[in-house]
Short mmCIF file of C-alpha atoms and ligand atoms in Angstrom, two decimals:
data_model
loop_
_atom_site.label_atom_id
_atom_site.label_comp_id
_atom_site.label_asym_id
_atom_site.label_seq_id
_atom_site.Cartn_x
_atom_site.Cartn_y
_atom_site.Cartn_z
CA MET A 298 45.13 26.21 146.45
CA SER A 299 45.24 26.34 142.66
CA LEU A 300 43.61 23.62 140.64
CA LYS A 301 46.97 22.57 139.29
CA ARG A 302 48.47 22.24 142.75
CA LEU A 303 45.41 20.40 143.99
CA GLY A 304 45.81 17.98 141.12
CA LEU A 305 49.45 17.49 141.98
CA TYR A 306 48.56 17.04 145.63
CA THR A 307 45.98 14.32 144.98
CA HIS A 308 48.40 12.73 142.60
CA ARG A 309 51.01 12.65 145.34
CA CYS A 310 48.50 11.11 147.71
CA SER A 311 47.44 8.41 145.31
CA LEU A 312 51.03 7.53 144.57
CA ALA A 313 51.83 7.41 148.28
CA LEU A 314 48.84 5.11 148.71
CA VAL A 315 50.15 2.85 145.96
CA MET A 316 53.51 2.72 147.69
CA ILE A 317 51.96 1.89 151.06
CA LEU A 318 49.93 -0.89 149.47
CA VAL A 319 53.06 -2.17 147.82
CA LEU A 320 54.84 -2.21 151.14
CA VAL A 321 52.05 -4.08 152.88
CA THR A 322 51.89 -6.75 150.22
CA ALA A 323 55.67 -6.94 150.01
CA THR A 324 56.10 -7.88 153.65
CA THR A 325 54.30 -11.17 153.11
CA ASP A 326 56.78 -12.06 150.43
CA VAL A 327 60.12 -13.67 151.19
CA SER A 328 62.76 -12.44 148.80
CA GLY A 329 66.23 -13.88 148.42
CA PRO A 330 69.43 -12.25 149.63
CA PRO A 331 70.13 -8.85 148.06
CA VAL A 332 72.39 -8.55 145.07
CA ASN A 333 75.53 -6.67 146.10
CA ILE A 334 76.85 -3.93 143.90
CA THR A 335 79.94 -1.81 144.55
CA ALA A 336 80.71 1.75 143.57
CA VAL A 337 83.82 3.83 144.07
CA LEU A 338 83.33 7.09 145.95
CA GLY A 339 82.57 9.89 143.48
CA HIS A 340 81.96 7.49 140.62
CA THR A 341 78.78 6.05 139.14
CA ALA A 342 76.70 3.14 140.42
CA THR A 343 74.38 1.18 138.14
CA PHE A 344 71.38 -0.48 139.74
CA LYS A 345 70.03 -3.15 137.44
CA CYS A 346 66.58 -4.42 138.37
CA PRO A 347 66.36 -8.01 137.21
CA TRP A 348 63.58 -8.45 134.69
CA ASP A 349 62.66 -10.74 131.82
CA SER A 350 62.67 -8.25 128.95
CA SER A 351 60.11 -10.28 126.96
CA PHE A 352 57.46 -8.79 129.27
CA SER A 353 57.10 -5.07 129.17
CA ALA A 354 57.20 -3.33 132.50
CA THR A 355 54.64 -0.58 132.90
CA ARG A 356 56.03 0.99 136.05
CA LEU A 357 59.22 0.98 138.02
CA TYR A 358 59.74 2.43 141.48
CA ILE A 359 63.25 2.26 142.84
CA GLN A 360 63.11 2.92 146.57
CA ARG A 361 65.66 3.09 149.31
CA VAL A 362 65.21 1.42 152.69
CA VAL A 363 65.81 3.96 155.46
CA ASN A 364 65.50 4.29 159.24
CA GLY A 365 66.78 0.80 159.87
CA GLY A 366 64.22 -0.82 157.57
CA SER A 367 61.11 0.86 158.98
CA SER A 368 60.46 3.06 155.94
CA GLU A 369 61.36 3.65 152.33
CA ILE A 370 61.92 6.68 150.18
CA PHE A 371 61.33 6.95 146.46
CA ILE A 372 64.54 7.47 144.47
CA ASN A 373 63.46 7.37 140.83
CA GLY A 374 61.36 5.41 138.40
CA PHE A 375 58.75 5.73 135.73
CA ASP A 376 55.09 5.14 135.07
CA SER A 377 54.24 4.59 131.42
CA ASN A 378 50.70 5.82 132.14
CA LYS A 379 52.06 9.20 133.15
CA LYS A 380 54.71 11.20 131.40
CA SER A 381 57.62 12.33 133.56
CA GLU A 382 56.15 13.58 136.81
CA MET A 383 57.49 10.57 138.73
CA GLN A 384 60.58 12.64 139.46
CA LEU A 385 58.40 14.93 141.61
CA TYR A 386 58.50 12.24 144.27
CA SER A 387 62.24 11.86 144.22
CA SER A 388 64.21 13.06 147.20
CA PRO A 389 66.11 16.22 146.19
CA LYS A 390 69.26 14.46 147.27
CA TYR A 391 68.85 12.04 144.37
CA LEU A 392 66.90 14.01 141.81
CA ASN A 393 69.70 15.28 139.59
CA ARG A 394 72.05 12.37 140.30
CA THR A 395 69.84 9.55 139.07
CA LYS A 396 68.60 8.55 135.65
CA VAL A 397 66.38 5.61 134.82
CA ASN A 398 66.65 3.57 131.64
CA ARG A 399 63.17 2.27 130.81
CA THR A 400 64.51 -0.32 128.36
CA ASP A 401 66.61 -2.39 130.73
CA LEU A 402 65.08 -1.17 134.04
CA SER A 403 68.35 0.15 135.30
CA MET A 404 69.21 3.30 137.19
CA GLU A 405 72.47 5.18 137.10
CA MET A 406 73.50 7.16 140.14
CA THR A 407 76.35 9.59 139.64
CA ASP A 408 78.73 11.08 142.20
CA VAL A 409 78.20 8.29 144.72
CA SER A 410 78.94 9.22 148.33
CA VAL A 411 79.34 7.06 151.42
CA SER A 412 75.85 8.06 152.58
CA ASP A 413 74.38 6.36 149.49
CA GLU A 414 75.46 3.01 150.88
CA GLY A 415 72.48 0.87 151.75
CA LEU A 416 69.60 -1.27 150.60
CA TYR A 417 67.48 -0.43 147.56
CA LYS A 418 64.39 -2.17 146.20
CA CYS A 419 62.95 -2.48 142.71
CA TYR A 420 59.16 -2.39 142.46
CA ILE A 421 58.54 -3.63 138.95
CA PHE A 422 54.94 -3.56 137.65
CA TYR A 423 53.53 -5.36 134.63
CA GLY A 424 50.13 -5.93 133.03
CA LYS A 425 47.42 -3.33 132.52
CA VAL A 426 48.81 0.19 132.34
CA GLU A 427 46.03 1.58 134.59
CA ASN A 428 46.04 -1.26 137.08
CA PRO A 429 49.32 -3.13 136.93
CA THR A 430 50.55 -5.95 139.14
CA VAL A 431 53.78 -5.76 141.10
CA SER A 432 56.27 -8.48 140.32
CA LYS A 433 57.32 -10.61 143.28
CA PRO A 434 59.61 -11.25 145.02
CA ILE A 435 60.74 -7.65 145.19
CA PRO A 436 64.37 -7.58 144.01
CA GLU A 437 66.75 -6.01 146.50
CA ILE A 438 70.08 -4.40 145.69
CA TYR A 439 72.67 -3.55 148.30
CA LEU A 440 75.04 -0.74 147.35
CA LYS A 441 78.49 -0.85 148.92
CA VAL A 442 80.78 2.15 148.59
CA THR A 443 84.54 1.94 148.58
CA ALA A 444 87.25 4.58 148.51
CA LYS A 445 90.91 3.92 147.92
CA TYR A 446 93.34 4.65 150.73
CA SER A 447 96.29 6.85 149.82
CA VAL A 448 99.72 5.22 149.52
CA PRO A 449 100.72 4.97 153.20
CA THR A 450 103.60 7.04 154.48
CA ILE A 451 106.11 5.07 156.54
CA GLU A 452 108.62 6.57 158.95
CA LYS A 453 111.31 5.05 161.11
CA GLU A 454 113.25 6.20 164.10
CA CYS A 455 115.82 3.69 165.30
CA THR A 456 118.01 3.86 168.36
CA GLU A 457 120.60 1.50 169.86
CA ARG A 458 119.05 -0.83 172.35
CA LYS A 459 119.66 -0.45 176.03
CA SER A 460 122.94 -1.85 177.38
CA GLY A 461 123.63 -5.50 176.78
CA ASP A 462 121.23 -6.19 173.91
CA ALA A 463 122.48 -6.32 170.37
CA GLY A 464 120.57 -4.70 167.53
CA LYS A 465 118.22 -1.76 167.51
CA SER A 466 114.89 -0.62 168.75
CA CYS A 467 112.84 1.03 166.04
CA GLN A 468 109.72 3.12 166.22
CA LEU A 469 107.74 2.79 163.00
CA SER A 470 104.79 4.95 161.98
CA CYS A 471 102.37 4.27 159.15
CA SER A 472 99.61 6.56 158.02
CA SER A 473 97.06 6.56 155.21
CA THR A 474 94.01 8.63 154.45
CA GLY A 475 90.82 9.00 152.41
CA GLY A 476 89.67 5.37 152.42
CA TYR A 477 86.36 3.62 153.02
CA PRO A 478 85.34 1.37 154.67
CA GLN A 479 87.43 1.63 157.83
CA SER A 480 90.54 -0.50 157.70
CA ALA A 481 93.58 -1.30 159.80
CA VAL A 482 97.34 -0.99 159.35
CA LYS A 483 99.20 -4.20 158.56
CA TRP A 484 102.97 -4.68 158.67
CA ALA A 485 104.59 -6.94 156.10
CA GLU A 486 107.72 -8.96 156.88
CA LEU A 487 107.63 -8.29 160.60
CA ASN A 488 107.26 -11.00 163.18
CA LEU A 489 103.83 -10.19 164.58
CA SER A 490 104.66 -11.51 168.03
CA LEU A 491 107.51 -8.97 168.31
CA ILE A 492 105.40 -5.92 167.42
CA SER A 493 104.17 -3.74 170.21
CA VAL A 494 101.58 -1.17 169.22
CA ILE A 495 102.09 2.12 171.02
CA HIS A 496 99.63 4.28 169.11
CA ASN A 497 96.62 3.24 167.04
CA GLU A 498 94.27 5.82 165.69
CA SER A 499 91.36 5.94 163.24
CA SER A 500 89.51 9.12 162.49
CA GLU A 501 86.55 9.75 160.26
CA ASP A 502 86.23 12.80 158.05
CA LEU A 503 82.85 14.21 159.01
CA SER A 504 81.87 15.44 155.55
CA SER A 505 83.21 12.71 153.26
CA LYS A 506 82.88 9.89 155.86
CA THR A 507 86.24 8.53 154.80
CA TRP A 508 88.88 7.30 157.23
CA THR A 509 92.41 8.24 158.17
CA VAL A 510 94.34 5.53 159.96
CA ASN A 511 97.60 5.97 161.80
CA GLN A 512 99.60 3.42 163.78
CA THR A 513 102.94 3.57 165.57
CA ILE A 514 104.73 0.46 166.76
CA THR A 515 108.06 -0.43 168.28
CA TYR A 516 110.08 -3.30 166.88
CA ASN A 517 113.43 -4.68 167.96
CA CYS A 518 115.71 -6.37 165.50
CA ASP A 519 119.36 -7.33 165.19
CA HIS A 520 119.66 -7.94 161.45
CA PRO A 521 118.60 -5.84 158.42
CA THR A 522 114.90 -6.10 157.80
CA ASN A 523 112.91 -4.68 154.92
CA VAL A 524 109.55 -3.43 156.03
CA SER A 525 106.48 -1.87 154.45
CA CYS A 526 103.00 -1.27 155.77
CA ALA A 527 99.64 -1.70 154.09
CA VAL A 528 96.19 -0.26 154.60
CA ASP A 529 93.57 -2.15 152.63
CA ASP A 530 95.32 -2.65 149.28
CA ALA A 531 97.49 0.47 149.41
CA VAL A 532 101.12 -0.44 150.18
CA SER A 533 103.84 1.92 151.37
CA PRO A 534 107.36 2.05 149.94
CA THR A 535 109.77 -0.45 151.51
CA ILE A 536 112.35 0.79 153.97
CA THR A 537 115.19 -1.07 155.66
CA ILE A 538 115.62 -1.05 159.41
CA CYS A 539 118.42 -2.39 161.61
CA GLU A 540 121.07 -2.08 158.91
CA THR A 541 124.54 -3.40 159.85
CA GLU A 542 125.88 -0.37 157.98
CA SER A 543 126.62 1.40 161.28
CA PHE A 544 129.53 -1.03 161.90
CA SER A 545 131.17 -0.71 158.46
CA VAL A 546 130.76 3.06 158.48
CA LYS A 547 132.71 3.20 161.73
CA VAL A 548 135.45 0.99 160.29
CA ILE A 549 135.71 3.06 157.11
CA ALA A 550 135.80 6.25 159.16
CA ALA A 551 138.63 4.85 161.29
CA ILE A 552 140.62 3.80 158.24
CA VAL A 553 140.17 7.18 156.58
CA PHE A 554 141.30 8.84 159.79
CA VAL A 555 144.43 6.75 160.01
CA LEU A 556 145.35 7.08 156.32
CA VAL A 557 144.70 10.81 155.91
CA PHE A 558 144.68 12.70 159.15
CA VAL A 559 147.53 11.02 161.02
CA PRO A 560 150.19 11.68 158.26
CA LEU A 561 148.86 15.23 157.92
CA LEU A 562 149.20 15.78 161.65
CA LEU A 563 152.73 14.39 161.60
CA LEU A 564 153.60 16.72 158.74
CA VAL A 565 152.27 19.73 160.61
CA LEU A 566 154.26 18.79 163.70
CA LEU A 567 157.44 18.33 161.66
CA VAL A 568 157.07 21.72 159.99
CA MET A 569 156.38 23.38 163.33
CA LYS A 570 159.41 21.79 164.89
CA HIS A 571 161.63 22.83 161.99
CA CYS A 572 160.35 26.39 162.13
CA TYR A 573 160.76 26.61 165.89
CA GLN A 574 164.39 25.56 165.58
CA ARG A 575 164.99 28.11 162.82
CA CYS A 576 163.42 30.87 164.88
CA ARG A 577 165.62 30.08 167.81
CA THR A 578 168.89 30.05 165.80
CA GLU A 579 167.95 33.33 164.08
CA ASP A 580 167.13 34.89 167.46
CA GLN A 581 170.56 34.11 168.77
CA GLY A 582 172.51 35.11 165.58
CA ASP A 583 171.05 38.54 164.79
CA PRO A 584 169.27 40.34 167.66
CA GLU A 585 168.46 43.46 165.52
CA ASN A 586 166.51 41.47 163.00
CA ALA A 587 164.84 39.31 165.60
CA ASP A 588 161.42 40.99 165.27
CA VAL A 589 161.42 40.69 161.47
CA ALA A 590 162.57 37.11 161.66
CA LEU A 591 159.92 36.33 164.23
CA ALA A 592 157.21 37.90 162.05
CA ASP A 593 158.52 35.94 159.08
CA CYS A 594 158.44 32.84 161.20
CA HIS A 595 154.83 33.53 162.21
CA SER A 596 153.77 34.00 158.61
CA GLN A 597 155.46 30.74 157.78
CA LEU A 598 153.53 29.07 160.55
CA LYS A 599 150.32 30.55 159.23
CA SER A 600 150.99 29.36 155.72
CA VAL A 601 151.34 25.83 157.12
C1 NAG B 180 76.42 -9.43 149.97
O1 NAG B 180 77.37 -9.07 150.97
C2 NAG B 180 77.09 -9.60 152.26
C3 NAG B 180 78.15 -9.10 153.22
O2 NAG B 180 78.28 -7.72 153.13
C4 NAG B 180 77.12 -11.11 152.21
O3 NAG B 180 76.79 -11.64 153.47
C5 NAG B 180 76.13 -11.59 151.16
O4 NAG B 180 76.23 -12.99 151.03
C6 NAG B 180 76.39 -10.94 149.82
N1 NAG B 180 75.35 -11.32 148.89
C7 NAG B 180 75.59 -11.89 147.73
C8 NAG B 180 74.41 -12.23 146.90
O5 NAG B 180 76.73 -12.11 147.35
C1 NAG B 181 72.66 18.55 141.69
O1 NAG B 181 72.16 19.74 142.29
C2 NAG B 181 72.99 20.29 143.30
C3 NAG B 181 72.29 21.50 143.88
O2 NAG B 181 70.96 21.28 144.04
C4 NAG B 181 74.33 20.66 142.69
O3 NAG B 181 75.19 21.14 143.70
C5 NAG B 181 74.95 19.43 142.05
O4 NAG B 181 76.15 19.80 141.41
C6 NAG B 181 74.02 18.82 141.03
N1 NAG B 181 74.60 17.57 140.57
C7 NAG B 181 74.59 17.20 139.30
C8 NAG B 181 75.22 15.87 138.99
O5 NAG B 181 74.09 17.86 138.40
C1 NAG B 182 69.13 1.71 127.93
O1 NAG B 182 69.62 0.38 127.97
C2 NAG B 182 69.74 -0.23 126.70
C3 NAG B 182 70.13 -1.69 126.94
O2 NAG B 182 71.19 -1.79 127.86
C4 NAG B 182 70.74 0.53 125.87
O3 NAG B 182 70.86 -0.08 124.59
C5 NAG B 182 70.27 1.97 125.73
O4 NAG B 182 71.25 2.73 125.01
C6 NAG B 182 70.05 2.60 127.10
N1 NAG B 182 69.42 3.90 126.91
C7 NAG B 182 69.94 4.99 127.43
C8 NAG B 182 69.18 6.25 127.20
O5 NAG B 182 70.99 5.00 128.07
C1 NAG B 183 108.71 -14.60 166.06
O1 NAG B 183 109.29 -14.33 167.32
C2 NAG B 183 109.05 -15.33 168.30
C3 NAG B 183 109.60 -14.83 169.63
O2 NAG B 183 110.93 -14.43 169.51
C4 NAG B 183 109.72 -16.62 167.82
O3 NAG B 183 109.47 -17.65 168.77
C5 NAG B 183 109.14 -17.01 166.46
O4 NAG B 183 109.81 -18.14 165.96
C6 NAG B 183 109.28 -15.86 165.47
N1 NAG B 183 108.56 -16.23 164.24
C7 NAG B 183 109.08 -16.04 163.04
C8 NAG B 183 108.21 -16.41 161.89
O5 NAG B 183 110.21 -15.60 162.87
C1 NAG B 184 93.62 -0.31 165.65
O1 NAG B 184 92.39 0.37 165.53
C2 NAG B 184 91.52 -0.20 164.57
C3 NAG B 184 90.29 0.68 164.48
O2 NAG B 184 89.93 1.21 165.68
C4 NAG B 184 91.16 -1.62 164.98
O3 NAG B 184 90.33 -2.22 164.00
C5 NAG B 184 92.44 -2.43 165.10
O4 NAG B 184 92.15 -3.73 165.56
C6 NAG B 184 93.40 -1.75 166.06
N1 NAG B 184 94.65 -2.49 166.05
C7 NAG B 184 95.31 -2.78 167.16
C8 NAG B 184 96.56 -3.57 166.97
O5 NAG B 184 94.92 -2.44 168.26
C1 NAG B 185 100.39 9.62 163.40
O1 NAG B 185 100.57 9.53 164.81
C2 NAG B 185 101.84 9.98 165.27
C3 NAG B 185 101.92 9.72 166.76
O2 NAG B 185 100.86 10.29 167.43
C4 NAG B 185 102.01 11.45 164.92
O3 NAG B 185 103.28 11.87 165.31
C5 NAG B 185 101.86 11.63 163.42
O4 NAG B 185 101.90 13.01 163.10
C6 NAG B 185 100.53 11.07 162.95
N1 NAG B 185 100.49 11.14 161.51
C7 NAG B 185 99.43 11.56 160.84
C8 NAG B 185 99.55 11.62 159.37
O5 NAG B 185 98.38 11.87 161.43
C1 NAG B 186 116.05 -5.35 151.26
O1 NAG B 186 115.88 -4.64 150.04
C2 NAG B 186 117.09 -4.33 149.37
C3 NAG B 186 116.78 -3.44 148.19
O2 NAG B 186 115.59 -3.81 147.58
C4 NAG B 186 117.77 -5.65 148.96
O3 NAG B 186 118.97 -5.37 148.27
C5 NAG B 186 118.02 -6.48 150.21
O4 NAG B 186 118.55 -7.73 149.84
C6 NAG B 186 116.75 -6.67 151.02
N1 NAG B 186 117.12 -7.27 152.29
C7 NAG B 186 116.45 -8.25 152.87
C8 NAG B 186 116.92 -8.72 154.20
O5 NAG B 186 115.46 -8.76 152.33
#
């Protein structure tokens, strides 16, 4: 082992020892509830360790609580007694995504993912540079990650209800994707007690840990109802179900039929009758020309 690596190794050990000591002393200390911060998936989170800036901090370790609280890993920090080798202790997962500001004891974390969600602690040291004291209670910061759900798609499929009942029976589907945390589909403007859920599905994307939710319901109604669905704060376009339009369309269709097709049909019949009579009289009058007249008559029929 080279001298340099040995030095690094002992350095690692001493730092680990410091951290263990910190942990032991910290457990005797009751800190308040964690400060909650929120970051949008893929964006930047800023962890601000609370500190009275009139005292200068000589060290800062920002650590993450892992394994259900049984251990901690070092994320980033500084030690004014050493130059920049603190980053050697950072988990590779965080190394190039985090940056500490020594002036206001804050840390920026870029490209936040769902797996960054969790509890973080600020070990702030003050006093002698060689032998500083950790400030207590240890501030805790809880990072929550959110991701926006896509605008839900809404689909309807309505059929007449079974014999006897007025109105329609509609199957409505709503689907949205890419959100976090998990959420559920909500239906606006529908009477909740009349909804029956026939399909309800949530699936997690294994790499991004975001959710896709999908719900299908049936709903019976006998008057026009505007409906939209929502997942978290994403709202679908509004669609109308159970329109009375089916009645008026039938009436208009009947009127159009009577006004246009019936006179046309009568006209066709009249022309056919007239032609038939002409054919017959020509047949009787001039037997030699009968074929020609008949052909003529056929072409007349065709032109009608
Ligand atoms: C942080 O959020 C949790 C719920 O996730 C809540 O119980 C707690 O009160 C919040 N803390 C603060 C300081 O708002
Ligand atoms: C951090 O490093 C990883 C590879 O080690 C790379 O994929 C990623 O883009 C880097 N992120 C930033 C913010 O530089
Ligand atoms: C550190 O924080 C201070 C106070 O918020 C700010 O003025 C300064 O620009 C920051 N430094 C860097 C390198 O971002
Ligand atoms: C919802 O439907 C139930 C059952 O038909 C009815 O008793 C109730 O009044 C309806 N509620 C609303 C808000 O329309
Ligand atoms: C649908 O599934 C989600 C997630 O599993 C659940 O939170 C919600 O309560 C379910 N809704 C219904 C109506 O069953
Ligand atoms: C939602 O579920 C329905 C019923 O299983 C299915 O037909 C539809 O394709 C699903 N939509 C999406 C976006 O997964
Ligand atoms: C539904 O929406 C349409 C268009 O926005 C509107 O003209 C109609 O009055 C609404 N109907 C009901 C029952 O709210």
